[in-house]
Amino acid sequence: MNLPRGAVMALGFTSLAALTIPHSVTVAAAQAPVADSVSAARANPANWPARPATLALDSAVERRIDELLAAMSLEQKVGQIIQADIGSVTSDDVYRYHLGSVLNGGNSDPGGRYNAPAKDWLAAADAFYAASMRPNGKLPRIPVIWGSDAVHGHNNVVGATLFPHNIGLGAARNPDLIRRIGAATAIEMRVTGLDWTFAPTLAVVRDDRWGRTYEGFGEAPEIATSYAAPLIEGLQGRIGDKDWLRGPHIIATAKHFLGDGGTHGGKDQGDAEMPEAQLRDLFSPPYLPALDAGVQSVMVSFSSWNGVKMHGNRSLLTGVMKERWNFDGFLVGDWNGHGQVAGCTATDCAAAAVAGLDMYMAPDSWKDLYRTTLAHARDGTLPMARLDDAVRRILRVKLRAGLFEAGKPSDRPYGGRFELLGSKEHRALAREAVRESLVLLKNASGLLPLKPEATILVAGDGADNLTKQTGGWTLSWQGTGTKRSDFPNAESIWEGIAAEVKAAGGSAMLSPDGRYTKKPDVAIVVFGEDPYAEFQGDRPDVGYDDPKSLALLRSLKAEGVPTVAVFLSGRAMWVNPFLNASDAFVAAWLPGSEGGGVADMLFGKAEFRGKLPYSWPKTSDQTAVNVGDADYDPLFAYGFGLTSTDNGDLAPLSEARASVAAVDPGVLFAAGKPGSGRRLLLGAPGALSTNPGPQLIEARGADRAAQEDSVRLRWTGAGTAVAAIVQDSPTDLSRQSNGDLALELDVRVDTPPSAEVSLVMGCGAKCAGGFPLRAMLTEAAKSRKWTRIAIPLRCFEKAGVDMARVETPLSITTSGKLDLILSSARIVSPSGPVLQCK
Ligand code: BGC
Ligand code: BGC
């Protein structure tokens, strides 16, 4: 088989050191017409419920905005509508480009440390604020606002209280609890100087394959609809109160508008294919109480409706949200989401603002976006009236929040009161939320509640594992890579159980693999999904596969030990074999920092009252089973949940698992072989095969941690030769490129390259882009140690790769000599430093 020729074509690179990628910006490019020219995706606002404005405009505020607008430069107006990520912007940039806002993406933290201490957050907030207020000639000074995903507590900051993710709160069916959680979260954000949360998610989730299922309160609109107002009032305070949007309160965001949970196949950033009435009736109800409660910002969804990206949908953004619903706050975009609008790129997209977007979330793209947007404002592609309206909305929110007079974040109420992060009261509230969120699915012979005076074995890889129990959006975007010491104000499930058992005079033993010396009276086995976020959590079905935990449950059963399964997950999953193998089964979702809340329930400190917010599947391919379906046939219905006095017996269930093609787009090479659907090919450019003979290049198995878990590639130097991972059908990596995912290679270099080496990604005929690698490999050869090279996918995109059709995700070419061992090549959220391609 021949490698597509383009994949190994000569590259236009020059210097390796900086990985500098030249890219030009087309400043005056005319924008494609806005997206609602596609009629299937054009809503008719008259079909949507009318709603009056929440508040009459305050004439003093509007006058002040008029004055500000009159005094602002065009540059300042453009800066105001752009939000940059703290990983890609300095406070000096905020000053120079007049940026209106910054955010910290899930992987961005002060100083680049995922576990930066709270005081560093506050210092960063002060620095950004000071930059925005630094005198600049005659220009008015406008305070910056900082947005953060405080989606289950102030989850980016070490020591914060971590509430159960929304899926668990949905099970609680308790709006008052939700109000108090909002209030506690707002205070913890204020402690670190932050103004604004990108929460609540009001998604109604219809297909549990979606990696964001746990961010939604449920599959029917009613739960999110009943929670929207209390949560927003908890976060923002109540309209009319003196401390609305200030003091202990912050600004909230309803997201993601609209239809994020309704995409085809549960695909993240996918397409909600449905008639207008369905979009309206299933997905919009929670937004109405959110607006009534005065939510000040709404985030636009990454997803499409009938093939058109929401960021370009004027009929919904302007027609419905602003005109029909009289929303007078501002619409913020999602992470470079504007770049996905037809005819746009992340750095050039007037169409989104024309459609109604007020603030671009342009994490790493802000600088070029600023330039192109300025040009569009000058030439009228972005009409001045629209720009002024966007700025007006942002200023209105800042004025309502009192930011112009608030002083620096550390001087505001609660600023720097670090003792409030993970305070006793907040943790007690989180523990209460855990108790209310657990759903009891099985309780054969009334095994629960357990007696804490008993001898109890606590097993499973989730028992003493805060990473797992807190889930995604915890200190890091994916929630991975954390360690026990990152959670000073938390208790694992094991720790919670141990404390209660000890207090009652019983005995508890922790044994993740379930081995014991003294036979226990009962075993609690905690297991479940590893953390994930967004599309990285998308799955081909809802079958839960975990042979280790299943074997553990079965062996305990065989030994006559009654077992309680505690299942951690971000969605309802097919677990029939696990239900069969356990006596009691508790869906614990992603409970957060308070493992003691789980212990409370197991020992009967409170009665189970959680009710399923999502229907529980009967088969592993029942991915979109929702209450109200015509042929509704789940294993446990929406709203199901036992109490400990109910008959909790369950007849044996079928263990037949529907098969799926589980292709992991992220694995290019691992465990000694190419990822599924991929092959390793070698040879001269244009003549690759699996076994070309040793003339130019050869491949042999090599050992790193296990036998033949790696491949040794040796280029002889007798001519130009390539080693490539190729696939028959192209992969769409465009979503993966819109963020910080990287191609990560683990290599060891035994003989340094004797000539330049190129690393290339290919996307079909005459389509490729890449980087020189020689200097890096030479460096690696000096230590002869395993070296990790991580190149952000967006660098390949900038280098010309069409990420929507990658055919050769990796090829390495040289005409010189080179001896290199490759142990893994993956597309991942990088755990270490990445190369820069600015
Ligand atoms: C997510 C949003 C989030 C934003 C900022 C996006 O990828 O879709 O929910 O608020 O990133 O982190
Ligand atoms: C950020 C997230 C963001 C995601 C978008 C990540 O790099 O940390 O906040 O939601 O990219 O794909």
PDB file of C-alpha atoms in Angstrom, residues 30-38 304 307-313 337-345 348-352:
ATOM      1  CA  ALA A  30     -15.426  39.216   3.401  1.00  0.00           C
ATOM      2  CA  GLN A  31     -17.476  37.011   5.677  1.00  0.00           C
ATOM      3  CA  ALA A  32     -19.803  34.374   4.417  1.00  0.00           C
ATOM      4  CA  PRO A  33     -23.429  35.316   4.898  1.00  0.00           C
ATOM      5  CA  VAL A  34     -24.642  34.462   8.365  1.00  0.00           C
ATOM      6  CA  ALA A  35     -25.728  30.964   8.966  1.00  0.00           C
ATOM      7  CA  ASP A  36     -29.441  31.383   9.181  1.00  0.00           C
ATOM      8  CA  SER A  37     -29.584  31.602   5.448  1.00  0.00           C
ATOM      9  CA  VAL A  38     -30.089  27.853   5.756  1.00  0.00           C
ATOM     10  CA  SER A 304     -25.292  22.818  15.504  1.00  0.00           C
ATOM     11  CA  GLY A 307     -26.334  21.427  10.327  1.00  0.00           C
ATOM     12  CA  VAL A 308     -25.747  25.056  11.233  1.00  0.00           C
ATOM     13  CA  LYS A 309     -23.452  26.028  14.086  1.00  0.00           C
ATOM     14  CA  MET A 310     -25.197  27.872  16.897  1.00  0.00           C
ATOM     15  CA  HIS A 311     -22.467  30.530  16.932  1.00  0.00           C
ATOM     16  CA  GLY A 312     -23.737  31.685  13.556  1.00  0.00           C
ATOM     17  CA  ASN A 313     -27.472  31.274  14.121  1.00  0.00           C
ATOM     18  CA  GLY A 337     -16.662  28.028  18.882  1.00  0.00           C
ATOM     19  CA  HIS A 338     -16.997  30.971  16.488  1.00  0.00           C
ATOM     20  CA  GLY A 339     -14.243  29.397  14.391  1.00  0.00           C
ATOM     21  CA  GLN A 340     -16.573  26.534  13.499  1.00  0.00           C
ATOM     22  CA  VAL A 341     -19.102  28.781  11.790  1.00  0.00           C
ATOM     23  CA  ALA A 342     -19.104  28.263   8.036  1.00  0.00           C
ATOM     24  CA  GLY A 343     -16.606  30.641   6.447  1.00  0.00           C
ATOM     25  CA  CYS A 344     -14.913  31.465   9.743  1.00  0.00           C
ATOM     26  CA  THR A 345     -11.682  30.613  11.486  1.00  0.00           C
ATOM     27  CA  ASP A 348     -11.489  35.720  11.884  1.00  0.00           C
ATOM     28  CA  CYS A 349     -15.237  35.632  12.292  1.00  0.00           C
ATOM     29  CA  ALA A 350     -17.382  38.723  12.028  1.00  0.00           C
ATOM     30  CA  ALA A 351     -20.323  36.445  11.238  1.00  0.00           C
ATOM     31  CA  ALA A 352     -20.673  35.348  14.856  1.00  0.00           C
TER      32      ALA A 352
END
